[in-house]
mmCIF file of C-alpha atoms in Angstrom:
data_model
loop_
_atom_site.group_PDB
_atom_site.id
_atom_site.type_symbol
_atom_site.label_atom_id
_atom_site.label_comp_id
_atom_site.label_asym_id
_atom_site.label_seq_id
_atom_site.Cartn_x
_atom_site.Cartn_y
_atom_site.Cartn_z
ATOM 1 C CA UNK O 9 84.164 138.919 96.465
ATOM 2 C CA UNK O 10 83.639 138.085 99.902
ATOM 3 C CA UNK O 11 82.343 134.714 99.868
ATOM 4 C CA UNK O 12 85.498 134.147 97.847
ATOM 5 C CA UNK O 13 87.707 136.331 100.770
ATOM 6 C CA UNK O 14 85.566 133.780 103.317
ATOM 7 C CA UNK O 15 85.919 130.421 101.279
ATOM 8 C CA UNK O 16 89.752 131.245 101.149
ATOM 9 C CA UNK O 17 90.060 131.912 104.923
ATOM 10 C CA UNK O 18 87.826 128.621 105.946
ATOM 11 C CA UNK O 19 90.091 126.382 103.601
ATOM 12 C CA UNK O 20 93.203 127.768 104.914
ATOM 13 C CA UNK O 21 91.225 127.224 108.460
ATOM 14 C CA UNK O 22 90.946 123.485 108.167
ATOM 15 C CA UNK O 23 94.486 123.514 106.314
ATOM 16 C CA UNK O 24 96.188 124.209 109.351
ATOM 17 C CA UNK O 25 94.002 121.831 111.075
ATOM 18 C CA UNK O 26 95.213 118.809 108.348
ATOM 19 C CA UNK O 27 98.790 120.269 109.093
ATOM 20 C CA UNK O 28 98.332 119.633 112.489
ATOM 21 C CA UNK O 29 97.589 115.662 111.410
ATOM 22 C CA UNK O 30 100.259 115.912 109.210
ATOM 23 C CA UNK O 31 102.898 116.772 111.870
ATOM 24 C CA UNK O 32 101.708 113.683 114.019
ATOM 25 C CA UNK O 33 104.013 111.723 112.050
ATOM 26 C CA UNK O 34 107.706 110.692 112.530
ATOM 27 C CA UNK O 35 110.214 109.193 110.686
ATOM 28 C CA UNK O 36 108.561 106.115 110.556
ATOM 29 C CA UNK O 37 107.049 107.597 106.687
ATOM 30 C CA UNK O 38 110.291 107.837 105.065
ATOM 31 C CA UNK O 39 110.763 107.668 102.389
ATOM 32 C CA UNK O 40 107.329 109.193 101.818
ATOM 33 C CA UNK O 41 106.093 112.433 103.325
ATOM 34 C CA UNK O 42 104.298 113.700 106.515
ATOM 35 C CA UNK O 43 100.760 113.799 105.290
ATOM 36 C CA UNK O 44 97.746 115.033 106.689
ATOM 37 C CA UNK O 45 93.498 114.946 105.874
ATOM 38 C CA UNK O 46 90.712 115.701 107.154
ATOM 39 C CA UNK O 47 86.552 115.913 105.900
ATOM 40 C CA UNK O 48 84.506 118.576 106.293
ATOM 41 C CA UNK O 49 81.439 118.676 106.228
ATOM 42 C CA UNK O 50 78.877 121.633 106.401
ATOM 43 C CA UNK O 51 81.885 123.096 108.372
ATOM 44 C CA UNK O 52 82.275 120.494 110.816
ATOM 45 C CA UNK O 53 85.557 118.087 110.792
ATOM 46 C CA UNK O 54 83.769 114.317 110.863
ATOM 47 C CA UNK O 55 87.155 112.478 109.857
ATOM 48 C CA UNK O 56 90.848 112.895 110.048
ATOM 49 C CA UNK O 57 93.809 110.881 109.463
ATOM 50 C CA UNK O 58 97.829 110.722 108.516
ATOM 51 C CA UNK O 59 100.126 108.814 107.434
ATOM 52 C CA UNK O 60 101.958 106.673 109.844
ATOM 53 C CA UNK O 61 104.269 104.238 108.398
ATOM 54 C CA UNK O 62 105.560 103.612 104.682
ATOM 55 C CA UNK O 63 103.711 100.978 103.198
ATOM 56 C CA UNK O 64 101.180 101.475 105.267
ATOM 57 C CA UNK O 65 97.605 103.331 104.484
ATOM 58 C CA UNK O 66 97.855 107.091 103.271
ATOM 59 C CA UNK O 67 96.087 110.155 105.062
ATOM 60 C CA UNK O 68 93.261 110.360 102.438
ATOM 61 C CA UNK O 69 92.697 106.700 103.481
ATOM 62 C CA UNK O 70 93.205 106.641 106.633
ATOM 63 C CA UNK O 71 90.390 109.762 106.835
ATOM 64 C CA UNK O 72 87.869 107.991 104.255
ATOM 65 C CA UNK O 73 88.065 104.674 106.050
ATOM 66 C CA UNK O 74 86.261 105.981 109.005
ATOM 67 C CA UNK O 75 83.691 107.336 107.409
ATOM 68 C CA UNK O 76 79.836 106.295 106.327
ATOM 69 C CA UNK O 77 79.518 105.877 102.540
ATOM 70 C CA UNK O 78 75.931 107.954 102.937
ATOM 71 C CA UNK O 79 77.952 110.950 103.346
ATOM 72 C CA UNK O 80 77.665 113.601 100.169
ATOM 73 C CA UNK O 81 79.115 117.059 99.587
ATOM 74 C CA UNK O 82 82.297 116.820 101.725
ATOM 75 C CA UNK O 83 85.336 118.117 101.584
ATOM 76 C CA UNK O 84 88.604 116.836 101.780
ATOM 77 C CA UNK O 85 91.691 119.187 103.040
ATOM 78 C CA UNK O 86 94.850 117.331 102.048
ATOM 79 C CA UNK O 87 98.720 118.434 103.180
ATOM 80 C CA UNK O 88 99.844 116.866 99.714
ATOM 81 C CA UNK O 89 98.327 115.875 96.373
ATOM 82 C CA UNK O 90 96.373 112.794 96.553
ATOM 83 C CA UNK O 91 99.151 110.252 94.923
ATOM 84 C CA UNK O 92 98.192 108.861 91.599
ATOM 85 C CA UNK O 93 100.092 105.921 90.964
ATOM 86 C CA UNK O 94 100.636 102.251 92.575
ATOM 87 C CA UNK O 95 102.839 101.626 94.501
ATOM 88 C CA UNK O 96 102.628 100.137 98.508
ATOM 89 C CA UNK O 97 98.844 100.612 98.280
ATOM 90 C CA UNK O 98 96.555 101.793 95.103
ATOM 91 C CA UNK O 99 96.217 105.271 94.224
ATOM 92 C CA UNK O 100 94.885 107.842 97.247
ATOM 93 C CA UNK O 101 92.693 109.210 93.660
ATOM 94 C CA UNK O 102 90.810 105.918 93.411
ATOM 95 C CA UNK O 103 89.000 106.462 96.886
ATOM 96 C CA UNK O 104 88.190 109.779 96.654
ATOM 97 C CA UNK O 105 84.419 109.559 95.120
ATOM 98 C CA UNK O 106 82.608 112.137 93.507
ATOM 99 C CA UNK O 107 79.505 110.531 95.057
ATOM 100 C CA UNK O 108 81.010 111.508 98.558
ATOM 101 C CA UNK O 109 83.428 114.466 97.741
ATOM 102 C CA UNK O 110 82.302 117.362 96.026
ATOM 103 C CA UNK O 111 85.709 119.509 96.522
ATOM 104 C CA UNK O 112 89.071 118.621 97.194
ATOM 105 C CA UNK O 113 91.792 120.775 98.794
ATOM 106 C CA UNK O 114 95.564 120.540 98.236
ATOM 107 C CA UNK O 115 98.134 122.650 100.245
ATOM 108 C CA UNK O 116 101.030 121.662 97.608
ATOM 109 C CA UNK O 117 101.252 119.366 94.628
ATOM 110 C CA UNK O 118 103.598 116.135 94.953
ATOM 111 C CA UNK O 119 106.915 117.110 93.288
ATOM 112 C CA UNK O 120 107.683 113.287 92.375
ATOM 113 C CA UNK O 121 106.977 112.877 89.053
ATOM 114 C CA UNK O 122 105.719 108.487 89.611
ATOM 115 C CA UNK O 123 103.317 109.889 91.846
ATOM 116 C CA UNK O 124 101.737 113.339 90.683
ATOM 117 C CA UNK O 125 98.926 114.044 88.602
ATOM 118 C CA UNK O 126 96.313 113.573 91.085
ATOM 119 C CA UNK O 127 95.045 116.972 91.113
ATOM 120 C CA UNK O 128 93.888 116.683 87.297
ATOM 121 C CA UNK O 129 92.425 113.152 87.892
ATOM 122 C CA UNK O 130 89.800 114.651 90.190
ATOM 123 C CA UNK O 131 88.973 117.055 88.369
ATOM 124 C CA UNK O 132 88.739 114.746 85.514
ATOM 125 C CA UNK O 133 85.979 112.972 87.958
ATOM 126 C CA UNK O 134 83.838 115.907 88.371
ATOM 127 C CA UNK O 135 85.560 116.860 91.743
ATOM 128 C CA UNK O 136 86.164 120.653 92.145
ATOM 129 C CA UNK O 137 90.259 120.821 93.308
ATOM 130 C CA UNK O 138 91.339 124.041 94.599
ATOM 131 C CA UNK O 139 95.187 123.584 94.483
ATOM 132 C CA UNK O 140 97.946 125.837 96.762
ATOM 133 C CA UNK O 141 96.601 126.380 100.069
ATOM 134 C CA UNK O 142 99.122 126.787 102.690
ATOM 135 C CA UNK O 143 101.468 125.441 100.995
ATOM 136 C CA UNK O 144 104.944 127.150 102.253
ATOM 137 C CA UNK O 145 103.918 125.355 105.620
ATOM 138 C CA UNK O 146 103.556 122.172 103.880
ATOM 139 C CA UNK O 147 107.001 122.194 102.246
ATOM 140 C CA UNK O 148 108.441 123.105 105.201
ATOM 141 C CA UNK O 149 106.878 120.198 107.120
ATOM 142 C CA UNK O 150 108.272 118.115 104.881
ATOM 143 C CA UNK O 151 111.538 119.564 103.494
ATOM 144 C CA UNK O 152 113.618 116.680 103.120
ATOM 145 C CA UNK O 153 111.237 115.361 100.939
ATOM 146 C CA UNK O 154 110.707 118.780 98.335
ATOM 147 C CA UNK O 155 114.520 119.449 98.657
ATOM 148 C CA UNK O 156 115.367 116.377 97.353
ATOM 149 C CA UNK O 157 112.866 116.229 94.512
ATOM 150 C CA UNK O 158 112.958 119.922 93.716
ATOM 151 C CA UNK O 159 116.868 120.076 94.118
ATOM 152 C CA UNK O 160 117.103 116.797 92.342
ATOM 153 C CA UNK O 161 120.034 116.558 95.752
ATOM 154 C CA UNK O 162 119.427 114.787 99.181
ATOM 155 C CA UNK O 163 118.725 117.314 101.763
ATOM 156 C CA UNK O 164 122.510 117.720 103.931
ATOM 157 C CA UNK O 165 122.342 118.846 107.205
ATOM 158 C CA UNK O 166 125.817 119.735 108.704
ATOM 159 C CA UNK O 167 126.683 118.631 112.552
ATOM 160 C CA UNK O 168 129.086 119.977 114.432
ATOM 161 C CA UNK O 169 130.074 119.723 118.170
ATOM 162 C CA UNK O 170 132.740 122.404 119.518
ATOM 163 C CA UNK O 171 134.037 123.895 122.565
ATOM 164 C CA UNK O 172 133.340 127.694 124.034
ATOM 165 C CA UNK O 173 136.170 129.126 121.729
ATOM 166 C CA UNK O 174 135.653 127.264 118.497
ATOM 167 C CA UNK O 175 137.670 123.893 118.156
ATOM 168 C CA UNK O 176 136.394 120.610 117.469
ATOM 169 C CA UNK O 177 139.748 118.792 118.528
ATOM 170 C CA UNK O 178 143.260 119.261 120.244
ATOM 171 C CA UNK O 179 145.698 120.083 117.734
ATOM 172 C CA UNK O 180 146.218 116.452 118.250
ATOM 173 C CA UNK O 181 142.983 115.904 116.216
ATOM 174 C CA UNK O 182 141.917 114.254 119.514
ATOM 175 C CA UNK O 183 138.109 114.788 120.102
ATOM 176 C CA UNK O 184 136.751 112.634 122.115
ATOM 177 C CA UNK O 185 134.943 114.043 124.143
ATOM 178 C CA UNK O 186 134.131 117.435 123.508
ATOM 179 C CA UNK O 187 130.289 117.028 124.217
ATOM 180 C CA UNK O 188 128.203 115.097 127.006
ATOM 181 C CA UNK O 189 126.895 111.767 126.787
ATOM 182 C CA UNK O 190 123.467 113.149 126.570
ATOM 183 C CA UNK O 191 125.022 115.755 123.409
ATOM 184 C CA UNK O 192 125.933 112.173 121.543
ATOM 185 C CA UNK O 193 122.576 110.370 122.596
ATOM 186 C CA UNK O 194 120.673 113.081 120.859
ATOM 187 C CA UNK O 195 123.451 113.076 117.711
ATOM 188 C CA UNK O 196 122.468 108.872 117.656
ATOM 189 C CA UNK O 197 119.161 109.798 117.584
ATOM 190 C CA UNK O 198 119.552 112.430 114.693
ATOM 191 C CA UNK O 199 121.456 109.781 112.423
ATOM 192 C CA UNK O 200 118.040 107.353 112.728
ATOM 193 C CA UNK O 201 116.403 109.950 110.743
ATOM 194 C CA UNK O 202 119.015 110.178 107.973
ATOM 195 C CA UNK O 203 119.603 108.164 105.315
ATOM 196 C CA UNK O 204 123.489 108.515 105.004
ATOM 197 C CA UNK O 205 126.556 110.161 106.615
ATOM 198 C CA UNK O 206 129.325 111.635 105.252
ATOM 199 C CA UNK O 207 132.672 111.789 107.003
ATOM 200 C CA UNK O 208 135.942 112.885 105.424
ATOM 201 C CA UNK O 209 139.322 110.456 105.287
ATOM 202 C CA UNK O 210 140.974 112.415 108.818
ATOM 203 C CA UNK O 211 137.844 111.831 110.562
ATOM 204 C CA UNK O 212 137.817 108.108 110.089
ATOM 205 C CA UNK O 213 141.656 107.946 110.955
ATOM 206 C CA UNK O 214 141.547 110.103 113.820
ATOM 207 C CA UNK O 215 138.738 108.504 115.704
ATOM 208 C CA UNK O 216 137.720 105.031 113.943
ATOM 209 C CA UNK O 217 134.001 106.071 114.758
ATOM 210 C CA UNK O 218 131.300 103.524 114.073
ATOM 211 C CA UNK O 219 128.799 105.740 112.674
ATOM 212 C CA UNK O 220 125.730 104.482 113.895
ATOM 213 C CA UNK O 221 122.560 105.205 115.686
ATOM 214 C CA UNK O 222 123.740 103.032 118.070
ATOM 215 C CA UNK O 223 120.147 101.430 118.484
ATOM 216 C CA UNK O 224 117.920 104.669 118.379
ATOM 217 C CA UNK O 225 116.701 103.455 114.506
ATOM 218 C CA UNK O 226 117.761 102.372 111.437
ATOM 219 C CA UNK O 227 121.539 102.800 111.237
ATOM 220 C CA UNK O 228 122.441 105.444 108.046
ATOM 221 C CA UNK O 229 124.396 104.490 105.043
ATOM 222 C CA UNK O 230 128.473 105.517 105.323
ATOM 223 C CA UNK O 231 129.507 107.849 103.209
ATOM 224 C CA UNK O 232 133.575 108.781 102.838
ATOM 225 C CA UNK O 233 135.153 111.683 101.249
ATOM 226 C CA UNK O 234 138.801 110.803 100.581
ATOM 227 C CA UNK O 235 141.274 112.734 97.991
ATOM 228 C CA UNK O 236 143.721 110.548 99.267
ATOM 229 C CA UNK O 237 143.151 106.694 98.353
ATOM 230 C CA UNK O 238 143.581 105.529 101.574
ATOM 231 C CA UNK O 239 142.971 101.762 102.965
ATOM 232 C CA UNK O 240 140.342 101.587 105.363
ATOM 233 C CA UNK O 241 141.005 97.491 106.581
ATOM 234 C CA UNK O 242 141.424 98.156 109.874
ATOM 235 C CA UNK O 243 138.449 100.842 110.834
ATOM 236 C CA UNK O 244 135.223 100.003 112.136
ATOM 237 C CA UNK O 245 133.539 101.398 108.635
ATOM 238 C CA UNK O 246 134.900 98.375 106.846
ATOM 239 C CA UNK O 247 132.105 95.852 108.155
ATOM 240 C CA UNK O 248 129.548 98.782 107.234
ATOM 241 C CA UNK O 249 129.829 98.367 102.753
ATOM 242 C CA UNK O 250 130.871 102.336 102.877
ATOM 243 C CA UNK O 251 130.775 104.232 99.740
ATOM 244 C CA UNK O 252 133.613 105.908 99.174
ATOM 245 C CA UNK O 253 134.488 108.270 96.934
ATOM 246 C CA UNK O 254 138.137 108.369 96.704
ATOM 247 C CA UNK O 255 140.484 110.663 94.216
ATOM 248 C CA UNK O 256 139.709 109.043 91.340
ATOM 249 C CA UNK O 257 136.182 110.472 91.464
ATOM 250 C CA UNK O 258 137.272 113.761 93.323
ATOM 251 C CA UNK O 259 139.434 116.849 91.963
ATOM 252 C CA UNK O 260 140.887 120.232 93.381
ATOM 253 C CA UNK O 261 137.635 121.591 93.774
ATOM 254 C CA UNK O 262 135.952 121.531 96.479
ATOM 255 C CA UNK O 263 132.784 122.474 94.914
ATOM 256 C CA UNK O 264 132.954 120.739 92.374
ATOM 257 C CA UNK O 265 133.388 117.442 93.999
ATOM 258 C CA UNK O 266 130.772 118.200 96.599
ATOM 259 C CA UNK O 267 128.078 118.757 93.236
ATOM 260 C CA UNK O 268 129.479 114.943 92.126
ATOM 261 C CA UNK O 269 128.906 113.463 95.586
ATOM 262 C CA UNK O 270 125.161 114.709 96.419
ATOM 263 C CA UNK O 271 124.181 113.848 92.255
ATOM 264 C CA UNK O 272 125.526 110.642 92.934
ATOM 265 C CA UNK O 273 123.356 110.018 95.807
ATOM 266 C CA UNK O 274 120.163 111.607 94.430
ATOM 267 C CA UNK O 275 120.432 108.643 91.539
ATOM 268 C CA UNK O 276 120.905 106.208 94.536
ATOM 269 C CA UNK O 277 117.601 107.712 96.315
ATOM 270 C CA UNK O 278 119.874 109.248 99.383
ATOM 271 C CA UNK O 279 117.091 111.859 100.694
ATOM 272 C CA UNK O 280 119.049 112.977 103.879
ATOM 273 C CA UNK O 281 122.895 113.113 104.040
ATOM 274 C CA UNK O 282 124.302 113.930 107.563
ATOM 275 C CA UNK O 283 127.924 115.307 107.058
ATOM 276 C CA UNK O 284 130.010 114.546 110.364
ATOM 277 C CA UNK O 285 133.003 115.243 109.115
ATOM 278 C CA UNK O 286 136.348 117.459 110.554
ATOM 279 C CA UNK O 287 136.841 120.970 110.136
ATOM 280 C CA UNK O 288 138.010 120.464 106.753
ATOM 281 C CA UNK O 289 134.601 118.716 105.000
ATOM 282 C CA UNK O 290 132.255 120.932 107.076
ATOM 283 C CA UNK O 291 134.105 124.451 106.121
ATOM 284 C CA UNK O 292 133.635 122.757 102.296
ATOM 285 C CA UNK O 293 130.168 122.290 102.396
ATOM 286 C CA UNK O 294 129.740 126.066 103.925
ATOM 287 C CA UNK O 295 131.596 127.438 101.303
ATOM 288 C CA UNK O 296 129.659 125.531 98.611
ATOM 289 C CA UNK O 297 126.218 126.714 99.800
ATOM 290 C CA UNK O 298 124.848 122.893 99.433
ATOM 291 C CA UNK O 299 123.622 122.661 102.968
ATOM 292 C CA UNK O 300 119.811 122.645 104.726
ATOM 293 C CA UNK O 301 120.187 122.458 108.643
ATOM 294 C CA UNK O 302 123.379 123.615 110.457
ATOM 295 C CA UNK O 303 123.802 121.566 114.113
ATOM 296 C CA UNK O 304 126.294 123.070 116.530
ATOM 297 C CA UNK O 305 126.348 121.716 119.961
ATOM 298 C CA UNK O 306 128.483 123.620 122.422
ATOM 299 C CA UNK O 307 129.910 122.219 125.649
ATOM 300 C CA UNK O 308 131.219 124.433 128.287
ATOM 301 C CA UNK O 309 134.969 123.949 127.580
ATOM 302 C CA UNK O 310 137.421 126.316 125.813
ATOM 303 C CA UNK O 311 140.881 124.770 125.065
ATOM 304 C CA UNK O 312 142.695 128.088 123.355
ATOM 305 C CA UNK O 313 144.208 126.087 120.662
ATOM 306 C CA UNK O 314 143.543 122.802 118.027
ATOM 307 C CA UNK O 315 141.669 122.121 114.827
ATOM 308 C CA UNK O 316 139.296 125.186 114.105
ATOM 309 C CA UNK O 317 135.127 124.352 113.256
ATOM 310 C CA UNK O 318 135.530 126.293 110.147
ATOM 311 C CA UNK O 319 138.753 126.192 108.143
ATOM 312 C CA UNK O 320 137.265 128.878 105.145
ATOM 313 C CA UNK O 321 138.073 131.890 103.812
ATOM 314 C CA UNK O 322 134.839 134.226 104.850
ATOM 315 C CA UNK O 323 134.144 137.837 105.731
ATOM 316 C CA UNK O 324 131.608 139.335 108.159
ATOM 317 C CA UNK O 325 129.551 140.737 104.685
ATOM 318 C CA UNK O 326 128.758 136.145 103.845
ATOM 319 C CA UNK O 327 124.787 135.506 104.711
ATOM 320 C CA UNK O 328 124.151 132.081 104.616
ATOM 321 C CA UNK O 329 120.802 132.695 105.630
ATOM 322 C CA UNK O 330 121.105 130.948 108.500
ATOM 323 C CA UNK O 331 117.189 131.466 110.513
ATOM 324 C CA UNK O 332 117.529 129.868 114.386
ATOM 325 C CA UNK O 333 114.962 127.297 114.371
ATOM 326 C CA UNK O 334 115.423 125.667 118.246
ATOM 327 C CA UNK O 335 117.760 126.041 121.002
ATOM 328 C CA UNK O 336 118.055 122.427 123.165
ATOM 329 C CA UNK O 337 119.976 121.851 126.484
ATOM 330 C CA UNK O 338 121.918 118.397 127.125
ATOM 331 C CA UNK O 339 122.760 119.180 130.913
ATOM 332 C CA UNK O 340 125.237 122.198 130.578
ATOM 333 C CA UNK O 341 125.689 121.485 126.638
ATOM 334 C CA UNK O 342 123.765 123.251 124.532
ATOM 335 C CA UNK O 343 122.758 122.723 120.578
ATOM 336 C CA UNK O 344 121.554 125.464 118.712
ATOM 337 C CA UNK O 345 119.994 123.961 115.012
ATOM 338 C CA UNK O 346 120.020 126.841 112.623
ATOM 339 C CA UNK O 347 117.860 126.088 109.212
ATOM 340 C CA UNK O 348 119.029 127.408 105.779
ATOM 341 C CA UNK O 349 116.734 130.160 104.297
ATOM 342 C CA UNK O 350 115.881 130.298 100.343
#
């Protein structure tokens, strides 16, 4: 029992070490994960690597690349699930040699189904897999990616910026600006990393934004929410092919057509929706529960009337489960970034 109680607390040892790989890593992986390996051997780490770029080499290869081929009885700590099928590159499974590896540890198993199995295959191969080690910390490192595959729903992270007293416009609907330039730098910056962004109909009427990461990345996909049916010709978002879902796809319920938007970007491959919209579309997505991250950035102002940040009907008994995961300054702004517990 306690070699078992020791062999449990050295693999979840070098786990955290492989996490620690894993969280190298930016954006750069998407769509794939954040992924993480290193081999041990005789309890010393004599390779590590992660994955950098999609379409470029995984972790497990990255890691096994640098090693000598003499090698025998390693062990190879893994964030994720060796990947089992090809696609970019050949299967991680097809490097990982029995003659080399005797065990194989996983902190979670890949929840796409093109790319899972791995775990079986090694075994299959006369590789001992021990499966489920650290693995909360790996799905949080990566939960874009589980939300969206678990959830079968992109992973929506709500932004709002507001004054002192809680409005995000005049009653004008005039908003610009609430927030310093350094508060919409690091908004730019946040829409690189997303996929999509969802506005609602007022929001594209009230301030014709442009919607992009306004050259921090890859600029997301527009997404409009719009009961109404209304012609868009003469807004920026025209010249970016928006989606728009418009009342022939919506109904009365707000729920309801929130559920119909986020299925019909999971079967499009959306992982990461950014909603931006007014107080109306952010108060929906509240009520509905379907939300990951919750961005507020405060500036020091305070206006005593215009369009609320939350339009709902709440009491002081709603959790959303809201856990404060950082607190950032912008000069005198400040944006707190809550994330959504289970």
């Amino acid at each position: 029992m306690k070699n078992n109680i020791r062999l449990k607390e050295q693999d979840e040892y070098f786990m955290n070490i492989a996490l620690q790989e894993a969280a190298k890593a930016n954006h750069a992986v998407f769509p794939n994960p954040k992924v993480g390996a290193i081999v041990v051997v005789d309890n010393n780490i004599i390779s590590s690597g992660y994955h950098k770029c999609y379409g470029e080499e995984h972790a497990e290869a990255n890691a096994i690349n640098k090693l000598n081929s003499s090698i025998t009885n390693a062990t190879l700590y893994v964030t994720l699930e060796p990947c089992s099928h090809l696609g970019k590159r050949n299967p991680c499974t097809d490097i990982i040699n029995s003659k080399m590896f005797s065990r194989v540890v996983i902190a979670a198993n890949d929840p796409n189904p093109k790319a899972s199995g791995g775990a079986e295959i090694l075994r299959n191969n006369n590789i001992e897999v021990v499966e489920n080690v650290c693995t909360e910390k790996s799905k949080k490192l990566n939960r874009r990616f589980f939300t969206f595959f678990e959830k079968k729903r992109p992973y929506v992270i709500l932004k709002i910026a507001t004054t002192l007293d809680g409005f995000i416009a005049e009653p004008s609907g005039h908003s610009k600006w609430i927030t310093n330039e350094k508060s919409r730098q690091s908004v730019h910056k946040l829409r690189s990393t997303c996929d999509a962004i969802l506005v609602g109909r007022r929001t594209i009427e009230t301030d014709d934004p442009s919607l992009t990461s306004h050259g921090y990345g890859k600029d997301p996909r527009i997404i409009i929410f719009d009961s109404k049916n209304k012609n868009y010709k003469k807004y920026k978002v025209l010249d970016k092919n928006p989606i728009i879902f418009s009342g022939m796809d919506l109904n009365n319920n707000p729920q309801e057509n929130i559920i119909h938007v986020l299925s019909e970007l999971y079967s499009k491959s959306y992982q990461t929706l950014l909603v931006e919209g007014g107080g109306e579309t952010i108060s929906s997505f509240l009520d509905s529960d379907f939300f990951d991250e919750l961005h507020i950035y405060y500036a020091p102002k305070m206006i005593g009337n215009g369009k609320p940040l939350y339009t709902g009907y709440n009491t002081l008994a709603k959790d959303y489960k809201l856990h404060l995961h950082k607190i950032d300054h912008f000069d005198n702004d400040i944006k707190i970034t809550f994330h959504k517990g289970i």
